[in-house]
XYZ file of C-alpha atoms in Angstrom:
735
model
C 24.538 60.177 -1.711
C 21.246 60.161 0.182
C 19.391 59.071 -2.977
C 21.843 56.191 -3.531
C 21.549 55.051 0.099
C 17.770 55.120 -0.086
C 17.829 53.086 -3.291
C 20.172 50.550 -1.694
C 17.881 50.203 1.333
C 14.876 49.658 -0.929
C 16.739 46.987 -2.871
C 17.725 45.206 0.315
C 14.162 45.328 1.618
C 12.859 43.988 -1.683
C 15.349 41.136 -1.587
C 14.369 40.344 2.002
C 10.676 40.243 1.184
C 11.316 38.115 -1.891
C 13.344 35.664 0.145
C 10.620 35.491 2.782
C 7.934 34.986 0.181
C 9.836 32.124 -1.382
C 10.610 30.335 1.863
C 9.065 26.882 2.249
C 6.948 26.698 5.383
C 6.130 23.598 7.367
C 2.452 24.406 6.801
C 3.135 24.145 3.070
C 4.666 20.716 3.628
C 1.840 19.196 5.657
C -0.997 20.939 3.791
C 0.114 19.744 0.369
C 0.718 23.202 -1.083
C 3.258 21.681 -3.449
C 1.425 18.441 -4.092
C 1.674 17.116 -7.637
C -1.410 16.799 -9.805
C -2.452 13.229 -10.480
C -4.838 11.341 -12.721
C -6.828 8.934 -10.564
C -9.710 6.493 -10.922
C -8.860 5.410 -14.493
C -10.835 2.430 -15.797
C -10.265 1.090 -19.342
C -13.541 0.563 -21.226
C -14.625 -2.490 -23.200
C -14.156 -0.978 -26.635
C -10.397 -0.788 -26.151
C -10.364 2.787 -27.406
C -11.500 4.688 -24.327
C -11.134 4.937 -20.573
C -13.338 6.368 -17.841
C -12.333 8.768 -15.117
C -14.021 10.797 -12.376
C -13.911 14.515 -13.143
C -11.802 16.749 -10.864
C -14.924 18.211 -9.219
C -16.178 14.696 -8.358
C -19.498 15.196 -10.143
C -19.066 13.345 -13.458
C -17.681 10.151 -14.913
C -16.080 11.158 -18.193
C -15.062 9.059 -21.207
C -11.686 9.859 -22.784
C -9.899 8.605 -25.887
C -6.833 6.436 -25.337
C -5.475 7.732 -28.634
C -5.958 11.477 -28.246
C -6.655 12.011 -24.535
C -9.645 14.148 -25.487
C -13.028 13.934 -23.842
C -15.324 11.666 -25.839
C -18.496 11.894 -23.776
C -19.974 11.939 -20.299
C -21.002 8.561 -18.889
C -22.566 9.867 -15.688
C -23.428 13.341 -14.420
C -24.754 14.071 -10.935
C -26.577 17.158 -12.211
C -28.614 15.362 -14.865
C -29.129 11.885 -13.339
C -32.771 11.227 -12.496
C -34.509 10.190 -9.248
C -31.730 10.980 -6.757
C -29.386 13.912 -6.181
C -25.916 13.052 -4.905
C -23.230 15.384 -3.586
C -20.078 13.690 -4.887
C -18.894 10.542 -6.620
C -16.469 8.846 -4.227
C -15.927 5.778 -6.408
C -17.620 3.711 -9.079
C -17.879 0.145 -10.361
C -19.010 -0.604 -13.912
C -21.011 -3.693 -14.790
C -19.296 -6.185 -17.129
C -21.270 -4.883 -20.146
C -21.047 -1.234 -18.926
C -24.822 -0.830 -19.020
C -24.961 -0.091 -15.298
C -22.672 1.660 -12.847
C -22.505 1.438 -9.073
C -21.923 4.932 -7.702
C -20.194 5.071 -4.299
C -21.138 7.783 -1.763
C -21.122 8.405 2.004
C -17.971 6.352 2.508
C -16.967 5.536 6.084
C -13.612 3.901 6.739
C -13.303 0.818 8.972
C -9.679 -0.328 8.719
C -6.953 0.259 6.154
C -8.815 -1.242 3.167
C -12.341 -1.804 4.471
C -15.172 0.678 4.463
C -18.932 0.949 4.222
C -20.682 3.146 1.694
C -24.051 3.892 0.233
C -24.144 2.652 -3.350
C -26.571 3.683 -6.084
C -27.300 1.749 -9.270
C -27.082 3.962 -12.315
C -28.737 2.610 -15.468
C -27.040 4.216 -18.460
C -29.827 3.894 -21.032
C -32.499 5.644 -18.973
C -30.237 7.907 -16.865
C -31.765 6.789 -13.547
C -30.338 6.322 -10.062
C -31.709 3.954 -7.470
C -30.245 2.745 -4.183
C -28.579 -0.652 -4.183
C -30.256 -1.314 -0.842
C -32.534 0.634 1.480
C -31.553 -1.465 4.487
C -28.264 0.137 5.435
C -24.759 0.791 4.049
C -22.948 -1.866 2.046
C -19.457 -3.271 1.667
C -17.563 -4.583 -1.388
C -20.427 -4.863 -3.920
C -19.750 -7.003 -6.986
C -21.630 -7.414 -10.279
C -22.240 -10.921 -11.537
C -20.568 -11.668 -14.920
C -23.953 -11.364 -16.703
C -24.507 -8.000 -15.012
C -27.950 -8.934 -13.701
C -27.041 -9.443 -10.030
C -25.053 -7.627 -7.379
C -23.718 -9.273 -4.231
C -22.515 -7.277 -1.233
C -21.776 -7.602 2.471
C -23.649 -5.897 5.284
C -23.155 -6.618 8.986
C -20.810 -9.533 8.154
C -23.374 -11.353 5.971
C -23.630 -11.660 2.187
C -26.687 -10.301 0.359
C -27.833 -10.643 -3.234
C -29.767 -8.126 -5.316
C -31.452 -9.387 -8.522
C -31.745 -6.509 -10.959
C -34.205 -8.265 -13.286
C -36.589 -8.856 -10.413
C -37.169 -5.263 -9.346
C -33.914 -5.219 -7.341
C -35.210 -7.851 -4.959
C -32.808 -8.352 -2.051
C -32.154 -11.693 -0.348
C -29.781 -12.779 2.378
C -27.288 -15.567 1.599
C -25.611 -16.054 4.994
C -27.153 -15.605 8.422
C -24.466 -16.251 11.035
C -22.345 -13.130 10.571
C -21.613 -11.214 13.765
C -18.984 -8.663 14.856
C -16.014 -10.297 16.594
C -17.409 -13.750 15.868
C -18.117 -14.689 12.235
C -17.416 -12.789 9.017
C -18.774 -13.944 5.662
C -17.325 -12.629 2.409
C -14.964 -10.123 4.049
C -11.658 -10.832 5.806
C -10.992 -10.274 9.501
C -8.581 -7.556 10.608
C -5.331 -9.493 10.264
C -6.225 -11.092 6.925
C -7.291 -7.729 5.500
C -4.180 -5.955 6.763
C -1.534 -8.504 5.877
C -2.960 -10.213 2.786
C -4.038 -6.884 1.296
C -7.675 -7.374 0.307
C -11.165 -6.470 1.493
C -13.512 -8.779 -0.480
C -13.604 -12.529 0.056
C -16.325 -13.734 -2.347
C -16.740 -14.194 -6.100
C -19.324 -15.120 -8.750
C -18.967 -18.109 -11.039
C -18.499 -17.359 -14.730
C -22.106 -18.402 -15.493
C -23.448 -16.190 -12.663
C -25.143 -19.185 -11.020
C -22.912 -19.592 -7.956
C -21.247 -17.476 -5.310
C -18.137 -18.694 -3.502
C -17.031 -17.075 -0.267
C -14.561 -17.424 2.591
C -15.994 -17.709 6.092
C -13.835 -16.369 8.924
C -14.675 -17.718 12.383
C -12.792 -15.470 14.804
C -14.798 -16.371 17.889
C -11.743 -17.996 19.520
C -9.266 -15.272 18.523
C -8.073 -13.234 21.533
C -9.617 -9.793 21.977
C -7.687 -6.529 22.082
C -8.991 -3.189 23.375
C -7.720 0.368 23.259
C -9.189 3.456 24.970
C -11.188 6.179 23.273
C -11.803 9.702 24.524
C -13.983 12.585 23.461
C -11.158 14.305 21.612
C -11.556 17.149 19.152
C -10.776 16.220 15.538
C -13.088 14.412 15.305
C -14.967 14.786 18.574
C -16.448 11.524 19.923
C -19.277 13.015 21.931
C -20.429 9.652 23.284
C -17.321 9.697 25.491
C -17.882 13.192 26.867
C -18.572 12.051 30.425
C -16.660 8.772 30.595
C -14.028 7.375 28.206
C -14.804 4.274 26.204
C -12.942 1.558 24.380
C -12.805 -0.188 21.029
C -12.494 -3.966 21.214
C -11.748 -6.254 18.283
C -10.083 -9.555 17.448
C -6.323 -9.251 17.017
C -4.104 -12.374 17.009
C -0.539 -11.650 18.111
C 2.365 -13.865 17.086
C 1.697 -17.464 18.077
C -1.935 -16.790 19.092
C -5.077 -18.444 17.748
C -6.102 -17.260 14.275
C -9.513 -17.339 12.656
C -10.747 -20.691 11.430
C -11.261 -20.275 7.691
C -13.349 -22.289 5.256
C -14.628 -21.925 1.691
C -18.313 -22.271 0.839
C -20.393 -22.034 -2.310
C -23.984 -20.892 -2.645
C -26.206 -22.089 -5.495
C -28.341 -19.060 -6.346
C -31.215 -21.026 -7.893
C -31.487 -23.891 -5.392
C -30.174 -21.798 -2.461
C -27.994 -24.724 -1.390
C -24.785 -23.940 0.500
C -21.836 -26.321 0.334
C -18.545 -26.411 2.209
C -15.528 -27.194 0.027
C -13.534 -30.274 1.027
C -10.305 -28.323 1.288
C -7.295 -30.141 2.824
C -6.177 -27.041 4.678
C -3.989 -27.161 7.766
C -5.962 -26.412 10.927
C -4.036 -23.141 11.290
C -3.643 -22.399 7.568
C -4.637 -19.336 5.556
C -6.751 -18.667 2.486
C -5.427 -15.373 1.060
C -7.585 -15.490 -2.100
C -10.343 -17.325 -3.929
C -11.211 -16.727 -7.565
C -13.536 -18.365 -10.057
C -11.868 -19.137 -13.373
C -13.613 -18.607 -16.701
C -14.820 -22.189 -16.330
C -17.832 -22.086 -13.948
C -16.907 -25.530 -12.639
C -13.426 -24.462 -11.553
C -12.978 -22.392 -8.409
C -9.354 -21.526 -7.630
C -8.576 -21.594 -3.910
C -5.171 -20.328 -2.789
C -3.829 -21.494 0.561
C -0.785 -20.971 2.774
C 0.459 -22.966 5.720
C 0.914 -20.979 8.937
C 4.640 -20.483 8.329
C 3.735 -19.134 4.867
C 6.493 -21.051 3.105
C 4.121 -23.371 1.233
C 1.678 -21.914 -1.272
C -0.937 -24.272 -2.732
C -3.438 -23.689 -5.517
C -6.489 -25.940 -5.511
C -9.172 -26.245 -8.147
C -12.533 -26.913 -6.521
C -15.755 -28.020 -8.125
C -18.330 -25.657 -6.584
C -21.069 -28.321 -6.598
C -19.264 -31.551 -5.766
C -17.023 -29.660 -3.284
C -14.026 -31.774 -4.347
C -10.710 -29.915 -4.340
C -7.687 -30.911 -6.409
C -4.177 -29.612 -5.785
C -2.751 -28.332 -9.079
C 0.315 -26.256 -8.076
C 2.528 -26.153 -4.997
C 5.192 -23.474 -4.606
C 7.592 -23.645 -1.656
C 10.375 -21.458 -0.323
C 12.967 -21.984 2.429
C 11.809 -18.762 4.102
C 8.407 -17.478 2.944
C 6.232 -16.908 -0.101
C 5.922 -13.277 -1.184
C 2.497 -11.609 -1.429
C 2.933 -11.170 -5.191
C 2.184 -14.891 -5.643
C -1.511 -14.425 -4.910
C -1.819 -10.692 -5.584
C -0.758 -10.960 -9.240
C -2.447 -14.219 -10.234
C -4.659 -13.856 -13.323
C -6.812 -16.603 -14.841
C -7.601 -16.925 -18.542
C -9.700 -19.376 -20.536
C -7.115 -22.162 -20.539
C -4.137 -20.733 -18.615
C -3.089 -18.673 -15.634
C -0.095 -16.553 -14.718
C 1.752 -17.116 -11.450
C 4.558 -15.083 -9.875
C 7.293 -17.000 -8.090
C 10.801 -16.496 -6.677
C 11.785 -20.125 -7.215
C 14.906 -19.159 -9.184
C 15.914 -16.439 -6.715
C 14.093 -13.538 -8.387
C 10.420 -12.715 -8.823
C 9.301 -13.914 -12.272
C 6.210 -14.853 -14.288
C 5.318 -18.507 -14.856
C 2.657 -19.680 -17.330
C 0.462 -22.651 -16.412
C -2.473 -24.564 -17.851
C -5.621 -24.579 -15.730
C -4.770 -28.168 -14.910
C -1.526 -27.073 -13.250
C 0.996 -27.994 -15.934
C 3.865 -25.552 -16.328
C 4.018 -24.323 -19.920
C 6.976 -21.962 -19.592
C 8.795 -19.422 -17.522
C 7.913 -16.140 -19.208
C 10.624 -13.933 -17.686
C 14.031 -14.798 -16.294
C 17.189 -13.058 -15.194
C 18.756 -11.304 -12.207
C 15.967 -8.764 -11.861
C 12.523 -8.515 -10.271
C 9.194 -8.483 -12.069
C 7.252 -5.977 -9.988
C 3.852 -6.378 -11.631
C 2.163 -8.682 -14.133
C -0.067 -6.452 -16.280
C -1.734 -8.983 -18.547
C -1.669 -11.292 -21.551
C -2.994 -10.377 -24.975
C -4.629 -13.547 -26.260
C -4.855 -12.312 -29.878
C -1.088 -11.859 -30.205
C 0.145 -14.151 -27.413
C 1.994 -11.224 -25.865
C 2.781 -10.746 -22.173
C 2.937 -7.301 -20.541
C 4.646 -6.578 -17.241
C 6.732 -4.132 -15.188
C 10.210 -4.936 -13.924
C 13.400 -3.369 -12.616
C 15.608 -5.054 -15.224
C 17.641 -1.919 -15.802
C 18.343 -1.163 -12.146
C 16.895 -2.006 -8.720
C 16.283 1.745 -8.367
C 14.182 2.029 -11.515
C 11.430 0.165 -13.290
C 9.972 0.056 -16.759
C 7.105 -1.524 -18.693
C 7.905 -4.387 -21.073
C 6.235 -6.793 -23.452
C 7.325 -10.206 -24.642
C 5.747 -11.417 -27.903
C 4.972 -14.932 -29.129
C 8.552 -15.357 -30.449
C 10.079 -14.353 -27.134
C 11.167 -10.913 -28.308
C 11.285 -8.385 -25.482
C 10.494 -4.697 -25.960
C 10.925 -1.941 -23.377
C 7.851 0.225 -23.836
C 8.688 3.094 -21.494
C 11.589 5.238 -22.648
C 12.243 7.500 -19.668
C 14.486 6.119 -16.909
C 12.939 6.392 -13.443
C 9.670 5.044 -12.129
C 6.984 3.921 -14.569
C 3.481 2.576 -14.025
C 1.160 1.603 -16.875
C -2.563 1.049 -17.374
C -3.413 -0.715 -20.641
C -6.535 -0.574 -22.759
C -8.607 -3.757 -22.799
C -7.258 -4.674 -26.263
C -3.638 -3.780 -25.318
C -3.379 -1.303 -28.207
C -2.723 1.650 -25.911
C -1.540 2.410 -22.423
C -1.451 5.316 -20.017
C 1.944 5.662 -18.381
C 2.915 7.561 -15.268
C 6.581 8.508 -15.176
C 8.675 10.313 -12.588
C 12.193 10.415 -11.229
C 13.920 11.950 -8.236
C 13.792 15.417 -9.796
C 10.763 15.139 -12.106
C 7.185 15.178 -10.805
C 4.718 12.723 -12.393
C 4.231 12.951 -16.141
C 1.175 11.204 -17.617
C 1.281 10.109 -21.255
C -0.831 8.052 -23.618
C 1.171 5.606 -25.715
C 0.676 2.937 -28.356
C 1.710 -0.624 -27.606
C 5.156 -0.051 -29.111
C 5.842 2.697 -26.600
C 5.343 5.672 -28.908
C 4.049 8.680 -26.998
C 0.772 9.809 -28.560
C -0.049 12.666 -26.221
C 1.083 14.103 -22.892
C -1.935 14.401 -20.605
C -0.292 15.999 -17.601
C 3.269 17.164 -17.057
C 2.985 19.059 -13.765
C 4.600 22.121 -15.313
C 2.605 24.444 -12.981
C 4.127 22.601 -10.012
C 7.619 22.906 -11.460
C 7.000 26.623 -11.934
C 5.900 26.971 -8.279
C 8.904 24.988 -7.086
C 11.272 27.096 -9.213
C 10.397 30.075 -7.020
C 11.639 28.197 -3.968
C 15.211 27.569 -3.039
C 14.877 23.829 -3.649
C 17.624 21.479 -2.511
C 19.801 19.126 -4.501
C 18.628 15.522 -4.689
C 20.928 12.699 -5.710
C 21.342 8.927 -5.576
C 24.463 7.284 -4.186
C 25.991 3.909 -3.286
C 28.501 2.757 -0.730
C 29.954 -0.530 0.476
C 29.672 -1.660 4.087
C 32.485 -3.187 6.119
C 31.128 -6.669 5.327
C 31.240 -5.985 1.582
C 27.540 -5.304 0.983
C 26.727 -2.554 -1.491
C 23.809 -0.382 -0.324
C 21.778 2.218 -2.191
C 20.735 5.604 -0.872
C 19.492 9.069 -1.733
C 20.686 12.367 -0.309
C 19.089 15.801 -0.152
C 21.557 18.649 0.297
C 20.744 22.314 0.993
C 20.463 24.348 -2.209
C 23.508 26.458 -1.425
C 25.527 23.460 -0.340
C 29.027 24.358 0.753
C 31.411 21.347 0.736
C 33.724 23.154 3.110
C 31.073 23.217 5.849
C 30.023 20.350 8.113
C 26.300 19.664 8.121
C 24.092 17.786 10.565
C 22.319 14.787 9.037
C 18.833 13.352 9.497
C 18.500 9.778 8.261
C 15.036 8.581 7.297
C 14.287 4.908 6.690
C 11.590 2.237 6.783
C 13.736 -0.911 6.404
C 10.865 -3.436 6.525
C 11.076 -6.736 4.606
C 10.615 -6.208 0.888
C 10.147 -2.456 1.210
C 12.010 0.012 -0.950
C 12.485 3.645 0.072
C 15.385 4.311 -2.267
C 14.098 4.689 -5.817
C 14.544 7.065 -8.681
C 11.043 8.366 -8.104
C 9.279 11.612 -7.196
C 7.342 9.843 -4.449
C 10.186 9.298 -2.006
C 10.946 10.900 1.319
C 9.239 11.249 4.649
C 6.169 12.812 3.013
C 6.840 11.994 -0.635
C 6.201 14.718 -3.216
C 9.741 15.245 -4.330
C 11.222 15.014 -0.832
C 9.215 18.082 0.218
C 9.727 17.351 3.951
C 13.450 16.923 3.329
C 13.400 20.190 1.367
C 12.126 21.928 4.493
C 14.853 20.284 6.583
C 17.466 21.358 4.008
C 16.208 24.899 4.326
C 16.796 24.559 8.086
C 20.392 23.517 7.453
C 20.176 19.697 7.471
C 21.265 17.091 4.975
C 18.663 14.320 4.666
C 19.647 10.765 3.772
C 17.834 7.491 3.204
C 19.578 4.106 2.855
C 17.915 0.774 2.071
C 19.702 -1.897 4.068
C 19.608 -5.659 3.857
C 16.103 -7.112 3.876
C 14.658 -4.476 1.566
C 13.240 -5.225 -1.872
C 14.177 -5.006 -5.526
C 17.398 -7.048 -5.333
C 16.260 -10.671 -5.276
C 15.325 -13.215 -2.624
C 18.808 -13.691 -1.156
C 19.182 -10.005 -0.304
C 15.581 -9.562 0.824
C 15.254 -12.705 2.918
C 18.613 -12.652 4.685
C 16.868 -11.118 7.736
C 14.618 -14.172 8.110
C 14.078 -15.263 11.741
C 16.089 -12.263 13.003
C 14.228 -9.094 12.074
C 15.924 -5.826 12.886
C 19.428 -7.140 13.512
C 20.998 -6.730 10.064
C 18.764 -3.737 9.322
C 20.128 -1.890 12.373
C 23.701 -2.851 11.530
C 23.270 -1.369 8.058
C 21.897 1.931 9.351
C 24.910 2.127 11.665
C 27.157 1.386 8.678
C 25.397 4.137 6.732
C 25.956 6.606 9.579
C 29.651 5.661 9.756
C 30.000 6.124 5.993
C 28.296 9.510 6.165
C 30.498 10.514 9.085
C 33.550 9.836 6.937
C 32.488 12.430 4.348
C 34.217 15.798 4.727
C 30.987 17.827 4.711
C 29.176 15.775 7.409
C 29.319 16.483 11.140
C 29.665 12.934 12.432
C 28.712 14.090 15.922
C 25.329 15.335 14.668
C 23.660 12.411 12.887
C 20.030 11.616 13.704
C 17.704 8.843 12.560
C 13.926 8.527 12.389
C 11.158 6.408 10.960
C 7.505 5.457 11.180
C 6.104 1.996 11.975
C 8.838 -0.502 11.000
C 11.028 2.544 10.485
C 10.317 3.565 14.085
C 11.225 0.064 15.230
C 14.473 0.100 13.320
C 15.244 3.535 14.736
C 15.149 1.993 18.220
C 17.176 -1.015 17.084
C 19.769 1.246 15.442
C 20.079 3.543 18.466
C 20.748 0.467 20.597
C 22.855 -1.525 18.117
C 25.893 -0.940 20.311
C 27.792 1.490 18.123
C 27.230 5.081 19.328
C 26.927 6.843 15.958
C 23.544 8.547 16.402
C 23.088 11.677 18.465
C 19.285 11.535 18.369
C 16.373 9.499 17.039
C 12.608 9.724 16.601
C 10.515 6.540 16.629
C 6.923 7.029 15.444
C 4.392 4.232 16.080
C 7.101 1.581 16.502
C 6.686 -2.136 17.163
C 9.016 -2.767 20.096
C 8.615 -6.500 20.589
C 7.429 -8.838 17.852
C 5.461 -10.891 20.378
C 3.076 -7.909 20.489
C 2.485 -7.694 16.742
C 0.013 -9.575 14.546
C 0.414 -13.229 13.657
C 0.381 -13.109 9.848
C 3.044 -10.452 9.373
C 5.303 -11.443 12.241
C 5.295 -15.177 11.605
C 5.934 -14.673 7.879
C 9.388 -13.421 8.821
C 9.924 -14.847 12.312
C 7.776 -17.981 12.686
C 6.135 -18.304 16.108
C 7.754 -17.349 19.426
C 7.641 -21.018 20.393
C 9.592 -22.039 17.275
C 12.047 -19.122 17.307
C 12.514 -17.894 20.882
C 16.125 -16.807 20.346
C 15.179 -14.856 17.230
C 12.398 -13.001 19.036
C 14.756 -12.026 21.842
C 17.440 -10.834 19.412
C 14.843 -8.872 17.460
C 13.242 -7.182 20.471
C 13.943 -3.508 21.014
C 12.902 -4.059 24.633
C 15.863 -6.382 25.109
C 18.243 -3.651 23.894
C 17.040 -0.787 26.067
C 20.194 -0.684 28.186
C 22.295 -0.145 25.045
C 20.320 2.911 23.923
C 22.584 5.774 22.870
C 21.440 9.253 21.891
C 18.432 11.425 22.639
C 15.082 9.776 21.960
C 11.595 10.971 21.069
C 8.812 8.350 21.156
C 5.556 9.143 19.326
C 2.382 7.037 19.162
C -1.369 7.258 18.603
C -3.448 5.767 21.398
C -6.044 4.343 18.988
C -3.531 2.624 16.707
C -5.285 -0.575 15.591
C -2.190 -1.761 13.734
C 0.834 -1.224 15.990
C -0.799 -0.947 19.384
C 0.173 1.830 21.764
C 1.123 -1.048 24.057
C 4.426 -1.246 22.209
C 5.441 2.275 23.164
C 3.969 1.944 26.666
C 6.114 -1.105 27.409
C 9.206 0.443 25.854
C 8.835 3.682 27.801
C 8.472 1.718 31.018
C 11.657 -0.200 30.209
C 13.458 3.119 29.676
C 12.176 4.422 33.016
C 13.382 1.363 34.863
C 16.743 1.563 33.116
C 17.081 5.179 34.250
C 17.197 6.524 30.700
C 15.664 9.943 30.049
C 13.584 10.438 26.904
C 10.771 12.471 25.391
C 7.369 11.099 24.500
C 4.319 12.432 22.637
C 0.968 10.645 22.714
C -1.911 11.470 20.348
C -5.439 10.879 21.618
C -7.789 8.819 19.403
C -5.203 8.657 16.583
C -4.610 5.545 14.520
C -1.404 4.401 12.827
C -1.372 7.371 10.438
C -1.676 9.969 13.264
C -3.801 12.457 11.282
C -6.788 14.740 11.834
C -7.239 18.452 12.473
C -3.925 20.042 13.369
C -2.242 16.721 14.132
C 0.014 16.418 11.060
C 1.430 19.886 11.573
C 1.931 19.181 15.270
C 3.855 15.945 14.763
C 6.134 17.234 12.004
C 6.894 20.462 13.854
C 7.651 18.337 16.915
C 10.105 16.177 14.950
C 11.758 19.214 13.368
C 12.133 20.982 16.721
C 13.564 17.839 18.328
C 16.285 17.472 15.702
C 17.053 21.203 15.740
C 17.543 20.969 19.508
C 19.772 17.919 19.522
C 21.691 18.110 16.227
C 22.492 21.797 15.875
């Protein structure tokens, strides 16, 4: 009897220790313990048979076969390169003929997409490294098409290095100055909202450089405080705090004056293009075509509902309008982000028929054909194979929740190249004979395969089986997609994460996560969904703590055509909040949901819509967390806000209806406000003004401020602190 009891105790202890060992910790979540392996930095090589990739240790650039996935050689090795010893490869740019490589090191971030770095020129044939410039760090270097020159930006001016003349360095522009004039790089708002960091290009014959000049001298200044802090420590502010000041145009404010210029490298003559641009218009891209006498200049009016493509002669400066695309609301970013120029044609994305599709034009602006059509969205134009007249692209034709890679041949025959249903993303070889595909779904971490151009899998490069093995030792929750119909008849998509030992007879508290911003999509059949991605790992932790997590994409989100996405135009946040309320009411009707314990949270636009939803007027949320939220669109930047709202002068009623500040008195539920004081994107001002409105309304709330933190609120122990704060808040108010 004693022996049996002892054995039973030992078994129970063993089970307890096993359970403890397999428990998912919040540290695991924020530290990336269960992060999926990925293949990054892939660049197809000229021969069409190979691709290049940085080695996992960051010390080599390795050549791999597209057909077999096997290593086929080493292109660059830190250990054997001559003249200079580097620590790590942080990025690389290959010359057009692949005889030289720019190696990126000592990278220092500026804003979301901009950074400075020290670049080294690696010459393949003699295995030598030499600095691109000895006069300070560089930005956005670019090889000329002949590979004999490199242009870059330093201190807001453009410089040129001639490789055939002993790397002689000359300065092209001279008026660049912080907070005044930027040459060849966009200002803050253009970088952030038009999604690019280089604003210059070489002509096809390598004889000219075209660039955009941003004059932000008249743009209003914004400042935020900086303190010494700890991670990192800004020692210059040890005794007194400081401030960072930069140009930031809010809605309706003065934007940068933009102009396009060309520089003749031989004659050193600079010309200003005679561009008929509105005084307050935008230039989101410039690009030389394969014809050196044709510079494509893309422009938008301030309301961003008219997109023009001009062809400029870089020497005569004459600009000719070749295509105009207009929309009742606004032009999507894909129009200029996905434009590709060929010898005699170019591809343009447009929503003119209600869905995002590919249109094929001559360089003169004549429409040849609409390549894709139907009630689905083309999400990416991959390229056109000139030898076979075949178009390659990604779309969500099968479902708004999934996407696949397709090709359309010269006879119009369409082939779906990716066979697995979920999320697919493809990188093709330069000759389109092969492609690397990344596949995942809600329950499958990324799988990387090499395929032929008919979709046949040639080899699996990475399947994340070690991750699946690690996750199998945890008590992982159930993840599923669902749909429901709102009271106004709108069908909405969502995903749900239930505890692993889900009991339908119990009633669970719910935490709703959402972003809800225009064109965004949080609900997909993809591994990279959830508050921290990685297979809903954050939601897995919450499930372990007894919560059901839910995400619903309301009206205004992407993947379902222009009518659904743009129905929030001029009234941001109104329909989005209504739909989150509808989602909460639907969830509350389910037998296993405690309708009195539903919370909502989000970051950035998701934080904004949390506030809008809590104050929509229907008391369905017990608690909410708003991280880095815009609270009044008059405080946010011009390009983004006006794309969806126009200016406050034009749309005063819309701005009032869309302001969380105007809804403060309707706030229902417990609230936690979180913001970084050095947020250059959504200024802390938004939370400061909202908190003051709550105080004056007599509404109690919690608030957490993070010193020196930007929009991402990271550094040191910060990520763990913020997620433990959110978890504790919901545990307190929902359980």
